[in-house]
Amino acid sequence: MCNTRSNQLALPLPSLCHPFQKLRHIYIMEKNIQEKDDEFYMTFVTLNVEDCLFRVPRCTLESQSQIFRDMFSLPVPKSEPLEGSTNENPLFLPGIEAQEFRLLLGVLFTSAFGPQKNLPKSPDEWLSVIKLARMWEFDDIHKSSVKMVPYHSVKKSPVEKVALAFQHDIKEWLVPGLDELAKRPEPIGIGDVDLLGLDVALKVNRVVG
């Protein structure tokens, strides 16, 4: 815990105690700053998900996701404030849950900065990461996250797993899922069509029927 009552910290620095020396010091500091480093001078972006604000390095999102890269490259009129530049003008990400986004960021930043405790703990949490990684084209995260969720670790029906495999591009689930459906005594029904969608249900029926 910080000690804000430290007498040592309260003492003025001798070389800066005179006002002209302070101004000269500030001027020299500003004069010596010539350029911003391309790699380690980071711009942060504020994102609003379910009215919860997240502030993360923009370059990390850009480097990992084609969708965010395209989003940040869109031209902005000079008369308008840049979306995501402040808490008062965040970039809104509608249609997703804050906890889903939190899990994705946990995976995104764990490899470089964060502790392992930020990683998803359950198959369902990993599926949330896979869903967003697929939607926003975080290809590396999608690939690594799929490995964390073996087919038989998920407590869902074969139809639900096949539906997720098609929705979130989990190719590793298709063969075991279709194999289970082929061994099922009942044919593809209305409830299955609701889960799979008509196009996928017809494809599945051709394979297992």
mmCIF file of C-alpha atoms in Angstrom:
data_model
loop_
_atom_site.group_PDB
_atom_site.id
_atom_site.type_symbol
_atom_site.label_atom_id
_atom_site.label_comp_id
_atom_site.label_asym_id
_atom_site.label_seq_id
_atom_site.Cartn_x
_atom_site.Cartn_y
_atom_site.Cartn_z
ATOM 1 C CA MET A 1 0.000 0.000 0.000
ATOM 2 C CA CYS A 2 1.332 3.432 -0.887
ATOM 3 C CA ASN A 3 2.413 5.742 1.955
ATOM 4 C CA THR A 4 1.120 9.190 1.018
ATOM 5 C CA ARG A 5 2.384 10.754 4.259
ATOM 6 C CA SER A 6 6.066 10.154 3.604
ATOM 7 C CA ASN A 7 8.116 13.201 4.694
ATOM 8 C CA GLN A 8 10.837 12.311 2.244
ATOM 9 C CA LEU A 9 8.490 12.468 -0.731
ATOM 10 C CA ALA A 10 7.088 15.805 0.442
ATOM 11 C CA LEU A 11 10.475 17.562 0.246
ATOM 12 C CA PRO A 12 11.033 19.653 -2.930
ATOM 13 C CA LEU A 13 13.884 18.647 -5.167
ATOM 14 C CA PRO A 14 16.712 21.204 -4.675
ATOM 15 C CA SER A 15 17.473 21.574 -8.382
ATOM 16 C CA LEU A 16 13.855 22.460 -9.206
ATOM 17 C CA CYS A 17 12.899 24.645 -6.237
ATOM 18 C CA HIS A 18 13.299 27.920 -8.148
ATOM 19 C CA PRO A 19 10.419 28.680 -10.583
ATOM 20 C CA PHE A 20 12.794 29.632 -13.420
ATOM 21 C CA GLN A 21 14.683 26.401 -12.930
ATOM 22 C CA LYS A 22 11.379 24.507 -13.170
ATOM 23 C CA LEU A 23 10.475 26.217 -16.434
ATOM 24 C CA ARG A 24 13.935 25.609 -17.841
ATOM 25 C CA HIS A 25 13.731 21.942 -16.828
ATOM 26 C CA ILE A 26 10.333 21.503 -18.541
ATOM 27 C CA TYR A 27 11.572 23.272 -21.678
ATOM 28 C CA ILE A 28 14.634 21.038 -21.894
ATOM 29 C CA MET A 29 12.503 17.918 -21.417
ATOM 30 C CA GLU A 30 10.103 18.947 -24.201
ATOM 31 C CA LYS A 31 12.943 19.956 -26.489
ATOM 32 C CA ASN A 32 14.662 16.597 -26.062
ATOM 33 C CA ILE A 33 11.548 14.604 -27.049
ATOM 34 C CA GLN A 34 12.079 14.248 -30.798
ATOM 35 C CA GLU A 35 9.809 11.413 -31.913
ATOM 36 C CA LYS A 36 7.456 8.664 -30.766
ATOM 37 C CA ASP A 37 8.701 5.109 -30.928
ATOM 38 C CA ASP A 38 6.863 3.042 -33.546
ATOM 39 C CA GLU A 39 6.617 -0.047 -31.359
ATOM 40 C CA PHE A 40 6.452 1.053 -27.743
ATOM 41 C CA TYR A 41 4.494 4.303 -27.838
ATOM 42 C CA MET A 42 1.023 2.825 -27.464
ATOM 43 C CA THR A 43 -2.357 4.340 -28.199
ATOM 44 C CA PHE A 44 -5.133 3.047 -25.978
ATOM 45 C CA VAL A 45 -8.731 2.602 -27.075
ATOM 46 C CA THR A 46 -11.827 2.683 -24.853
ATOM 47 C CA LEU A 47 -14.491 0.097 -25.661
ATOM 48 C CA ASN A 48 -18.052 -0.070 -24.345
ATOM 49 C CA VAL A 49 -19.516 -3.556 -23.945
ATOM 50 C CA GLU A 50 -22.839 -3.772 -22.098
ATOM 51 C CA ASP A 51 -22.144 -0.345 -20.543
ATOM 52 C CA CYS A 52 -18.850 -1.630 -19.142
ATOM 53 C CA LEU A 53 -15.741 0.273 -20.252
ATOM 54 C CA PHE A 54 -12.564 -1.531 -21.288
ATOM 55 C CA ARG A 55 -9.342 0.347 -22.126
ATOM 56 C CA VAL A 56 -6.678 -1.646 -23.949
ATOM 57 C CA PRO A 57 -3.748 -1.024 -26.318
ATOM 58 C CA ARG A 58 -5.158 -0.455 -29.782
ATOM 59 C CA CYS A 59 -2.106 -1.988 -31.460
ATOM 60 C CA THR A 60 -2.784 -5.358 -29.812
ATOM 61 C CA LEU A 61 -6.282 -5.538 -31.279
ATOM 62 C CA GLU A 62 -5.015 -4.399 -34.685
ATOM 63 C CA SER A 63 -2.147 -6.871 -34.809
ATOM 64 C CA GLN A 64 -4.338 -9.858 -33.945
ATOM 65 C CA SER A 65 -7.641 -9.103 -35.708
ATOM 66 C CA GLN A 66 -8.363 -8.172 -39.313
ATOM 67 C CA ILE A 67 -11.792 -6.866 -38.281
ATOM 68 C CA PHE A 68 -10.351 -4.404 -35.759
ATOM 69 C CA ARG A 69 -7.607 -3.482 -38.210
ATOM 70 C CA ASP A 70 -10.229 -2.525 -40.791
ATOM 71 C CA MET A 71 -12.357 -0.780 -38.164
ATOM 72 C CA PHE A 72 -9.512 1.457 -36.992
ATOM 73 C CA SER A 73 -8.468 2.285 -40.555
ATOM 74 C CA LEU A 74 -11.816 3.860 -41.463
ATOM 75 C CA PRO A 75 -11.496 7.603 -42.180
ATOM 76 C CA VAL A 76 -12.837 9.939 -39.508
ATOM 77 C CA PRO A 77 -13.875 13.553 -40.222
ATOM 78 C CA LYS A 78 -11.547 16.008 -38.508
ATOM 79 C CA SER A 79 -14.536 17.813 -37.034
ATOM 80 C CA GLU A 80 -15.630 14.703 -35.118
ATOM 81 C CA PRO A 81 -13.927 13.221 -32.035
ATOM 82 C CA LEU A 82 -12.233 9.884 -32.601
ATOM 83 C CA GLU A 83 -14.436 7.059 -31.378
ATOM 84 C CA GLY A 84 -12.710 5.171 -28.577
ATOM 85 C CA SER A 85 -10.322 7.996 -27.694
ATOM 86 C CA THR A 86 -11.924 8.809 -24.321
ATOM 87 C CA ASN A 87 -14.286 7.350 -21.735
ATOM 88 C CA GLU A 88 -16.864 9.901 -22.836
ATOM 89 C CA ASN A 89 -16.636 8.776 -26.465
ATOM 90 C CA PRO A 90 -16.036 5.014 -26.397
ATOM 91 C CA LEU A 91 -16.217 2.582 -29.273
ATOM 92 C CA PHE A 92 -19.390 0.523 -28.800
ATOM 93 C CA LEU A 93 -19.339 -3.236 -29.390
ATOM 94 C CA PRO A 94 -23.024 -4.243 -29.460
ATOM 95 C CA GLY A 95 -24.481 -7.738 -29.378
ATOM 96 C CA ILE A 96 -21.936 -9.360 -27.072
ATOM 97 C CA GLU A 97 -21.630 -9.810 -23.316
ATOM 98 C CA ALA A 98 -19.049 -8.053 -21.173
ATOM 99 C CA GLN A 99 -17.969 -11.360 -19.634
ATOM 100 C CA GLU A 100 -17.370 -12.858 -23.094
ATOM 101 C CA PHE A 101 -15.185 -9.898 -24.030
ATOM 102 C CA ARG A 102 -13.380 -10.092 -20.692
ATOM 103 C CA LEU A 103 -12.531 -13.742 -21.353
ATOM 104 C CA LEU A 104 -11.225 -12.907 -24.825
ATOM 105 C CA LEU A 105 -8.990 -10.159 -23.427
ATOM 106 C CA GLY A 106 -7.755 -12.578 -20.768
ATOM 107 C CA VAL A 107 -6.502 -14.902 -23.499
ATOM 108 C CA LEU A 108 -5.258 -12.055 -25.702
ATOM 109 C CA PHE A 109 -3.087 -10.469 -23.015
ATOM 110 C CA THR A 110 -2.076 -13.520 -20.980
ATOM 111 C CA SER A 111 0.635 -14.664 -23.390
ATOM 112 C CA ALA A 112 2.487 -11.355 -23.169
ATOM 113 C CA PHE A 113 1.508 -9.692 -19.905
ATOM 114 C CA GLY A 114 -1.153 -11.373 -17.820
ATOM 115 C CA PRO A 115 -1.147 -14.165 -15.250
ATOM 116 C CA GLN A 116 -2.554 -17.592 -16.080
ATOM 117 C CA LYS A 117 -5.454 -16.943 -13.701
ATOM 118 C CA ASN A 118 -7.039 -14.748 -16.394
ATOM 119 C CA LEU A 119 -7.502 -17.715 -18.726
ATOM 120 C CA PRO A 120 -10.945 -19.349 -19.087
ATOM 121 C CA LYS A 121 -11.627 -22.089 -16.559
ATOM 122 C CA SER A 122 -14.368 -24.157 -18.230
ATOM 123 C CA PRO A 123 -15.211 -25.464 -21.727
ATOM 124 C CA ASP A 124 -18.144 -23.038 -21.919
ATOM 125 C CA GLU A 125 -15.822 -20.105 -21.206
ATOM 126 C CA TRP A 126 -13.426 -21.295 -23.901
ATOM 127 C CA LEU A 127 -16.381 -21.531 -26.297
ATOM 128 C CA SER A 128 -17.137 -17.862 -25.590
ATOM 129 C CA VAL A 129 -13.570 -16.996 -26.579
ATOM 130 C CA ILE A 130 -13.814 -19.156 -29.713
ATOM 131 C CA LYS A 131 -17.078 -17.434 -30.661
ATOM 132 C CA LEU A 132 -15.590 -13.907 -30.503
ATOM 133 C CA ALA A 133 -12.280 -14.992 -32.023
ATOM 134 C CA ARG A 134 -14.165 -16.403 -34.998
ATOM 135 C CA MET A 135 -16.419 -13.338 -35.301
ATOM 136 C CA TRP A 136 -13.541 -10.815 -35.196
ATOM 137 C CA GLU A 137 -10.952 -12.964 -36.992
ATOM 138 C CA PHE A 138 -8.505 -13.411 -34.135
ATOM 139 C CA ASP A 139 -7.136 -16.385 -36.074
ATOM 140 C CA ASP A 140 -4.278 -17.328 -33.741
ATOM 141 C CA ILE A 141 -6.483 -17.141 -30.660
ATOM 142 C CA HIS A 142 -9.201 -19.165 -32.398
ATOM 143 C CA LYS A 143 -6.728 -21.888 -33.315
ATOM 144 C CA SER A 144 -5.167 -22.122 -29.856
ATOM 145 C CA SER A 145 -8.518 -21.922 -28.045
ATOM 146 C CA VAL A 146 -10.026 -24.790 -30.049
ATOM 147 C CA LYS A 147 -7.205 -26.999 -28.769
ATOM 148 C CA MET A 148 -8.317 -26.244 -25.204
ATOM 149 C CA VAL A 149 -11.803 -27.700 -25.805
ATOM 150 C CA PRO A 150 -11.690 -31.352 -26.918
ATOM 151 C CA TYR A 151 -14.975 -32.645 -28.325
ATOM 152 C CA HIS A 152 -15.754 -34.978 -25.417
ATOM 153 C CA SER A 153 -15.019 -32.321 -22.774
ATOM 154 C CA VAL A 154 -18.221 -30.431 -23.645
ATOM 155 C CA LYS A 155 -21.439 -31.612 -22.012
ATOM 156 C CA LYS A 156 -23.791 -30.981 -24.913
ATOM 157 C CA SER A 157 -25.774 -33.157 -27.299
ATOM 158 C CA PRO A 158 -24.201 -34.250 -30.602
ATOM 159 C CA VAL A 159 -26.560 -31.914 -32.488
ATOM 160 C CA GLU A 160 -25.552 -28.945 -30.307
ATOM 161 C CA LYS A 161 -21.870 -29.729 -30.832
ATOM 162 C CA VAL A 162 -22.251 -30.019 -34.598
ATOM 163 C CA ALA A 163 -24.168 -26.725 -34.627
ATOM 164 C CA LEU A 164 -21.345 -25.049 -32.671
ATOM 165 C CA ALA A 165 -18.772 -26.614 -34.990
ATOM 166 C CA PHE A 166 -20.426 -24.987 -38.006
ATOM 167 C CA GLN A 167 -21.126 -21.660 -36.265
ATOM 168 C CA HIS A 168 -17.642 -21.166 -34.835
ATOM 169 C CA ASP A 169 -15.535 -23.101 -37.364
ATOM 170 C CA ILE A 170 -14.481 -25.886 -34.983
ATOM 171 C CA LYS A 171 -13.462 -28.403 -37.638
ATOM 172 C CA GLU A 172 -12.112 -30.843 -35.057
ATOM 173 C CA TRP A 173 -15.652 -31.459 -33.804
ATOM 174 C CA LEU A 174 -17.270 -32.318 -37.127
ATOM 175 C CA VAL A 175 -16.090 -35.913 -37.540
ATOM 176 C CA PRO A 176 -16.929 -37.109 -34.004
ATOM 177 C CA GLY A 177 -20.166 -35.114 -34.028
ATOM 178 C CA LEU A 178 -21.372 -36.507 -37.344
ATOM 179 C CA ASP A 179 -20.278 -39.979 -36.249
ATOM 180 C CA GLU A 180 -22.466 -39.730 -33.141
ATOM 181 C CA LEU A 181 -25.402 -38.478 -35.192
ATOM 182 C CA ALA A 182 -24.990 -41.344 -37.670
ATOM 183 C CA LYS A 183 -25.214 -43.846 -34.816
ATOM 184 C CA ARG A 184 -28.329 -42.204 -33.405
ATOM 185 C CA PRO A 185 -31.471 -44.272 -34.052
ATOM 186 C CA GLU A 186 -33.776 -41.296 -34.715
ATOM 187 C CA PRO A 187 -33.459 -39.187 -37.891
ATOM 188 C CA ILE A 188 -32.894 -35.434 -38.039
ATOM 189 C CA GLY A 189 -36.042 -33.817 -36.636
ATOM 190 C CA ILE A 190 -37.631 -30.385 -36.335
ATOM 191 C CA GLY A 191 -35.796 -29.652 -33.083
ATOM 192 C CA ASP A 192 -32.493 -30.468 -34.750
ATOM 193 C CA VAL A 193 -33.314 -28.128 -37.632
ATOM 194 C CA ASP A 194 -33.979 -25.338 -35.118
ATOM 195 C CA LEU A 195 -30.491 -25.844 -33.677
ATOM 196 C CA LEU A 196 -28.615 -26.433 -36.911
ATOM 197 C CA GLY A 197 -30.503 -24.207 -39.324
ATOM 198 C CA LEU A 198 -32.087 -25.613 -42.464
ATOM 199 C CA ASP A 199 -28.996 -25.488 -44.690
ATOM 200 C CA VAL A 200 -26.762 -27.229 -42.154
ATOM 201 C CA ALA A 201 -29.490 -29.746 -41.264
ATOM 202 C CA LEU A 202 -29.818 -30.760 -44.927
ATOM 203 C CA LYS A 203 -26.039 -31.169 -45.216
ATOM 204 C CA VAL A 204 -25.921 -33.240 -42.032
ATOM 205 C CA ASN A 205 -28.846 -35.365 -43.182
ATOM 206 C CA ARG A 206 -27.050 -36.153 -46.454
ATOM 207 C CA VAL A 207 -23.968 -37.256 -44.517
ATOM 208 C CA VAL A 208 -25.631 -39.324 -41.788
ATOM 209 C CA GLY A 209 -28.905 -40.266 -43.485
#
